[in-house]
mmCIF file of C-alpha atoms in Angstrom:
data_model
loop_
_atom_site.group_PDB
_atom_site.id
_atom_site.type_symbol
_atom_site.label_atom_id
_atom_site.label_comp_id
_atom_site.label_asym_id
_atom_site.label_seq_id
_atom_site.Cartn_x
_atom_site.Cartn_y
_atom_site.Cartn_z
ATOM 1 C CA MET A 1 79.483 87.945 94.996
ATOM 2 C CA ARG A 2 82.805 88.690 96.676
ATOM 3 C CA LEU A 3 83.959 91.971 97.601
ATOM 4 C CA SER A 4 86.318 92.517 94.644
ATOM 5 C CA GLN A 5 83.405 91.429 92.016
ATOM 6 C CA ARG A 6 81.029 94.141 93.731
ATOM 7 C CA LEU A 7 83.744 96.585 93.537
ATOM 8 C CA SER A 8 84.244 95.865 89.789
ATOM 9 C CA ALA A 9 80.617 96.020 89.267
ATOM 10 C CA ALA A 10 80.161 99.259 91.113
ATOM 11 C CA LEU A 11 82.917 100.853 89.114
ATOM 12 C CA ALA A 12 81.425 99.591 85.772
ATOM 13 C CA THR A 13 78.099 101.178 86.834
ATOM 14 C CA LEU A 14 79.695 104.491 87.748
ATOM 15 C CA ALA A 15 81.562 104.773 84.559
ATOM 16 C CA LEU A 16 78.626 103.998 82.510
ATOM 17 C CA ARG A 17 76.489 106.589 84.645
ATOM 18 C CA GLN A 18 79.110 109.285 83.993
ATOM 19 C CA SER A 19 79.369 108.400 80.447
ATOM 20 C CA ALA A 20 75.666 108.727 79.994
ATOM 21 C CA ALA A 21 75.620 112.103 81.741
ATOM 22 C CA GLY A 22 78.419 113.171 79.210
ATOM 23 C CA GLN A 23 81.026 113.230 81.973
ATOM 24 C CA SER A 24 84.521 111.311 81.674
ATOM 25 C CA LEU A 25 86.048 109.279 84.207
ATOM 26 C CA CYS A 26 89.314 110.810 84.156
ATOM 27 C CA ALA A 27 90.756 109.302 87.073
ATOM 28 C CA PRO A 28 89.390 105.887 87.659
ATOM 29 C CA HIS A 29 92.058 104.946 90.530
ATOM 30 C CA ALA A 30 90.638 108.136 92.501
ATOM 31 C CA ALA A 31 87.186 106.974 91.901
ATOM 32 C CA LYS A 32 87.919 103.278 93.003
ATOM 33 C CA LEU A 33 89.640 104.751 96.216
ATOM 34 C CA ILE A 34 86.650 106.883 97.102
ATOM 35 C CA LEU A 35 84.190 103.925 96.352
ATOM 36 C CA LEU A 36 86.321 101.681 98.733
ATOM 37 C CA ARG A 37 86.231 104.469 101.299
ATOM 38 C CA ASN A 38 82.424 104.832 101.263
ATOM 39 C CA LEU A 39 81.875 101.184 101.219
ATOM 40 C CA ARG A 40 83.976 100.498 104.295
ATOM 41 C CA THR A 41 82.968 103.527 106.352
ATOM 42 C CA GLY A 42 79.008 103.713 105.208
ATOM 43 C CA SER A 43 77.287 101.929 108.154
ATOM 44 C CA SER A 44 79.915 100.366 110.417
ATOM 45 C CA PRO A 45 79.974 96.591 110.076
ATOM 46 C CA LEU A 46 80.056 94.298 112.841
ATOM 47 C CA MET A 47 83.473 93.333 113.908
ATOM 48 C CA LEU A 48 84.854 90.907 116.502
ATOM 49 C CA SER A 49 88.221 90.703 117.742
ATOM 50 C CA ILE A 50 89.818 87.729 119.443
ATOM 51 C CA GLU A 51 93.466 88.160 120.920
ATOM 52 C CA PHE A 52 95.872 85.617 122.650
ATOM 53 C CA GLU A 53 99.498 84.573 122.981
ATOM 54 C CA SER A 54 100.658 81.074 121.679
ATOM 55 C CA ALA A 55 103.803 79.337 120.266
ATOM 56 C CA LYS A 56 101.705 76.999 118.499
ATOM 57 C CA PHE A 57 101.323 79.069 115.193
ATOM 58 C CA LEU A 58 105.017 80.314 114.832
ATOM 59 C CA PRO A 59 106.071 80.436 111.183
ATOM 60 C CA TYR A 60 108.203 77.621 109.594
ATOM 61 C CA LEU A 61 109.442 79.470 106.533
ATOM 62 C CA PRO A 62 112.013 82.115 107.027
ATOM 63 C CA GLU A 63 111.461 85.727 107.560
ATOM 64 C CA SER A 64 112.187 86.561 103.813
ATOM 65 C CA SER A 65 109.285 84.442 102.956
ATOM 66 C CA GLN A 66 106.863 86.435 104.877
ATOM 67 C CA ALA A 67 104.579 89.208 103.362
ATOM 68 C CA ASN A 68 106.253 91.779 105.274
ATOM 69 C CA PRO A 69 108.624 91.473 108.539
ATOM 70 C CA GLY A 70 106.715 90.379 111.471
ATOM 71 C CA ALA A 71 103.429 89.667 109.459
ATOM 72 C CA TYR A 72 102.863 86.279 110.542
ATOM 73 C CA GLY A 73 99.594 84.405 110.309
ATOM 74 C CA PHE A 74 99.585 81.591 107.562
ATOM 75 C CA GLU A 75 100.031 78.725 110.172
ATOM 76 C CA LEU A 76 97.207 80.140 112.256
ATOM 77 C CA ALA A 77 94.784 80.673 109.381
ATOM 78 C CA LEU A 78 95.540 77.137 107.807
ATOM 79 C CA TRP A 79 94.993 75.672 111.318
ATOM 80 C CA LEU A 80 91.888 77.815 111.815
ATOM 81 C CA SER A 81 90.412 76.864 108.300
ATOM 82 C CA GLN A 82 91.006 73.081 109.189
ATOM 83 C CA ALA A 83 89.563 73.422 112.938
ATOM 84 C CA LEU A 84 86.442 75.316 111.430
ATOM 85 C CA MET A 85 85.990 72.655 108.885
ATOM 86 C CA ARG A 86 85.904 69.912 111.281
ATOM 87 C CA ALA A 87 83.306 72.005 113.279
ATOM 88 C CA GLY A 88 81.220 71.989 110.107
ATOM 89 C CA ILE A 89 82.048 75.423 108.884
ATOM 90 C CA VAL A 90 83.549 75.594 105.403
ATOM 91 C CA THR A 91 85.865 78.367 104.612
ATOM 92 C CA SER A 92 88.217 79.404 101.921
ATOM 93 C CA TYR A 93 92.032 78.421 101.890
ATOM 94 C CA PRO A 94 94.248 81.130 103.488
ATOM 95 C CA LEU A 95 94.730 84.197 101.481
ATOM 96 C CA GLY A 96 97.633 86.736 101.985
ATOM 97 C CA GLU A 97 97.514 90.419 102.689
ATOM 98 C CA ASP A 98 100.481 92.663 103.634
ATOM 99 C CA TRP A 99 99.311 92.694 107.519
ATOM 100 C CA GLY A 100 99.001 88.673 107.667
ATOM 101 C CA TRP A 101 96.280 86.166 106.169
ATOM 102 C CA PHE A 102 92.755 85.615 106.044
ATOM 103 C CA ILE A 103 90.142 83.059 105.427
ATOM 104 C CA GLU A 104 86.696 83.711 103.810
ATOM 105 C CA TYR A 105 83.423 82.206 104.781
ATOM 106 C CA LEU A 106 80.055 82.549 103.160
ATOM 107 C CA ALA A 107 76.665 82.067 104.459
ATOM 108 C CA GLY A 108 73.992 82.687 102.031
ATOM 109 C CA GLU A 109 74.718 86.178 100.634
ATOM 110 C CA ALA A 110 76.654 87.119 103.640
ATOM 111 C CA GLU A 111 80.451 87.088 103.269
ATOM 112 C CA PHE A 112 82.719 87.162 106.373
ATOM 113 C CA MET A 113 86.621 87.905 106.504
ATOM 114 C CA ILE A 114 88.407 85.952 109.262
ATOM 115 C CA GLY A 115 91.909 87.835 109.700
ATOM 116 C CA CYS A 116 94.708 86.192 111.398
ATOM 117 C CA GLY A 117 97.803 88.292 112.176
ATOM 118 C CA SER A 118 100.651 88.581 114.782
ATOM 119 C CA ARG A 119 101.417 91.675 116.805
ATOM 120 C CA ALA A 120 105.232 90.691 116.459
ATOM 121 C CA ASP A 121 108.590 92.479 115.348
ATOM 122 C CA ALA A 122 110.610 91.128 112.389
ATOM 123 C CA GLY A 123 112.229 87.907 113.515
ATOM 124 C CA GLU A 124 110.156 87.404 116.719
ATOM 125 C CA GLY A 125 108.525 84.593 115.421
ATOM 126 C CA TYR A 126 111.724 82.422 115.341
ATOM 127 C CA THR A 127 112.592 82.481 119.015
ATOM 128 C CA GLY A 128 110.409 79.694 119.869
ATOM 129 C CA GLN A 129 108.761 81.857 122.481
ATOM 130 C CA PRO A 130 104.723 82.681 122.348
ATOM 131 C CA ILE A 131 103.877 85.936 120.469
ATOM 132 C CA ALA A 132 100.594 87.592 120.543
ATOM 133 C CA TRP A 133 97.999 86.769 117.657
ATOM 134 C CA HIS A 134 95.008 88.650 116.529
ATOM 135 C CA VAL A 135 91.947 87.023 114.842
ATOM 136 C CA PHE A 136 89.280 89.197 113.727
ATOM 137 C CA ILE A 137 85.904 88.511 112.108
ATOM 138 C CA LYS A 138 84.348 91.110 109.990
ATOM 139 C CA GLN A 139 81.276 90.980 107.800
ATOM 140 C CA GLN A 140 81.741 92.276 104.252
ATOM 141 C CA LEU A 141 78.734 94.090 103.719
ATOM 142 C CA SER A 142 77.484 95.254 99.957
ATOM 143 C CA LEU A 143 76.185 98.609 99.366
ATOM 144 C CA ARG A 144 72.720 97.007 99.370
ATOM 145 C CA GLN A 145 73.104 95.078 102.583
ATOM 146 C CA ARG A 146 74.166 98.192 104.114
ATOM 147 C CA LEU A 147 71.066 100.043 103.125
ATOM 148 C CA THR A 148 68.598 97.362 103.680
ATOM 149 C CA GLY A 149 70.125 96.209 107.007
ATOM 150 C CA GLY A 150 71.894 92.924 105.844
ATOM 151 C CA ALA A 151 73.999 92.739 108.827
ATOM 152 C CA ALA A 152 74.363 89.203 110.240
ATOM 153 C CA PRO A 153 75.415 89.187 113.737
ATOM 154 C CA GLN A 154 74.258 85.848 114.639
ATOM 155 C CA VAL A 155 76.631 84.572 112.116
ATOM 156 C CA VAL A 156 79.618 86.489 113.687
ATOM 157 C CA ALA A 157 78.655 84.844 116.890
ATOM 158 C CA THR A 158 78.590 81.524 115.686
ATOM 159 C CA LEU A 159 81.912 82.002 114.025
ATOM 160 C CA ALA A 160 83.321 83.505 117.427
ATOM 161 C CA GLN A 161 82.209 80.646 119.504
ATOM 162 C CA ALA A 162 83.698 78.037 117.006
ATOM 163 C CA ILE A 163 87.131 79.724 117.047
ATOM 164 C CA GLN A 164 87.158 80.054 120.824
ATOM 165 C CA ALA A 165 86.323 76.336 121.088
ATOM 166 C CA ALA A 166 88.890 75.442 118.763
ATOM 167 C CA LEU A 167 91.452 77.389 120.776
ATOM 168 C CA ALA A 168 90.216 76.048 124.023
ATOM 169 C CA ALA A 169 90.694 72.617 122.676
ATOM 170 C CA GLU A 170 94.377 73.779 122.213
ATOM 171 C CA GLY A 171 94.610 74.928 125.659
ATOM 172 C CA ILE A 172 94.564 78.529 124.491
ATOM 173 C CA THR A 173 92.434 81.237 126.423
ATOM 174 C CA PRO A 174 91.443 84.003 124.173
ATOM 175 C CA ILE A 175 90.387 87.501 125.029
ATOM 176 C CA VAL A 176 87.211 88.436 122.901
ATOM 177 C CA GLU A 177 86.334 92.118 122.076
ATOM 178 C CA GLY A 178 83.018 93.059 120.050
ATOM 179 C CA ALA A 179 82.661 96.271 118.435
ATOM 180 C CA ALA A 180 79.803 97.622 115.912
#
């Protein structure tokens, strides 16, 4: 079940419990924000960061087509999903966020977000010069997984190795940082 589905199910359960207890859910948006904060700050999920500089993934559509000025990453996410597919790792197509793009990877009940973004100013992606890129791998843990220790650091390591190998095949040497 994806994070958005888990969030909807958790909100429905919360509303049913409050209704059964004679309470009302007057501010559903406030409950959603609290639930999101608790899901994200419970036990800290494993996250690995890969950074590098390259001109290979510069945007081809104009700045006005980007989610936000300088928030590039579609070309990197698309290339990465194709490179991982060649390595036998099937992901989603790229999905947009205001900070960049991401692809999802599912391994059984474990769900991973592989984020792709730039560290660039508006217009910097159109100079033809290398810019700084950031790829992160983060497991999206459900509340049940957090409570029962459902983290899968071995999958994060496998994804990181595949990403590093794909970048190395392009002549790109990344800097890898892990955090728990």
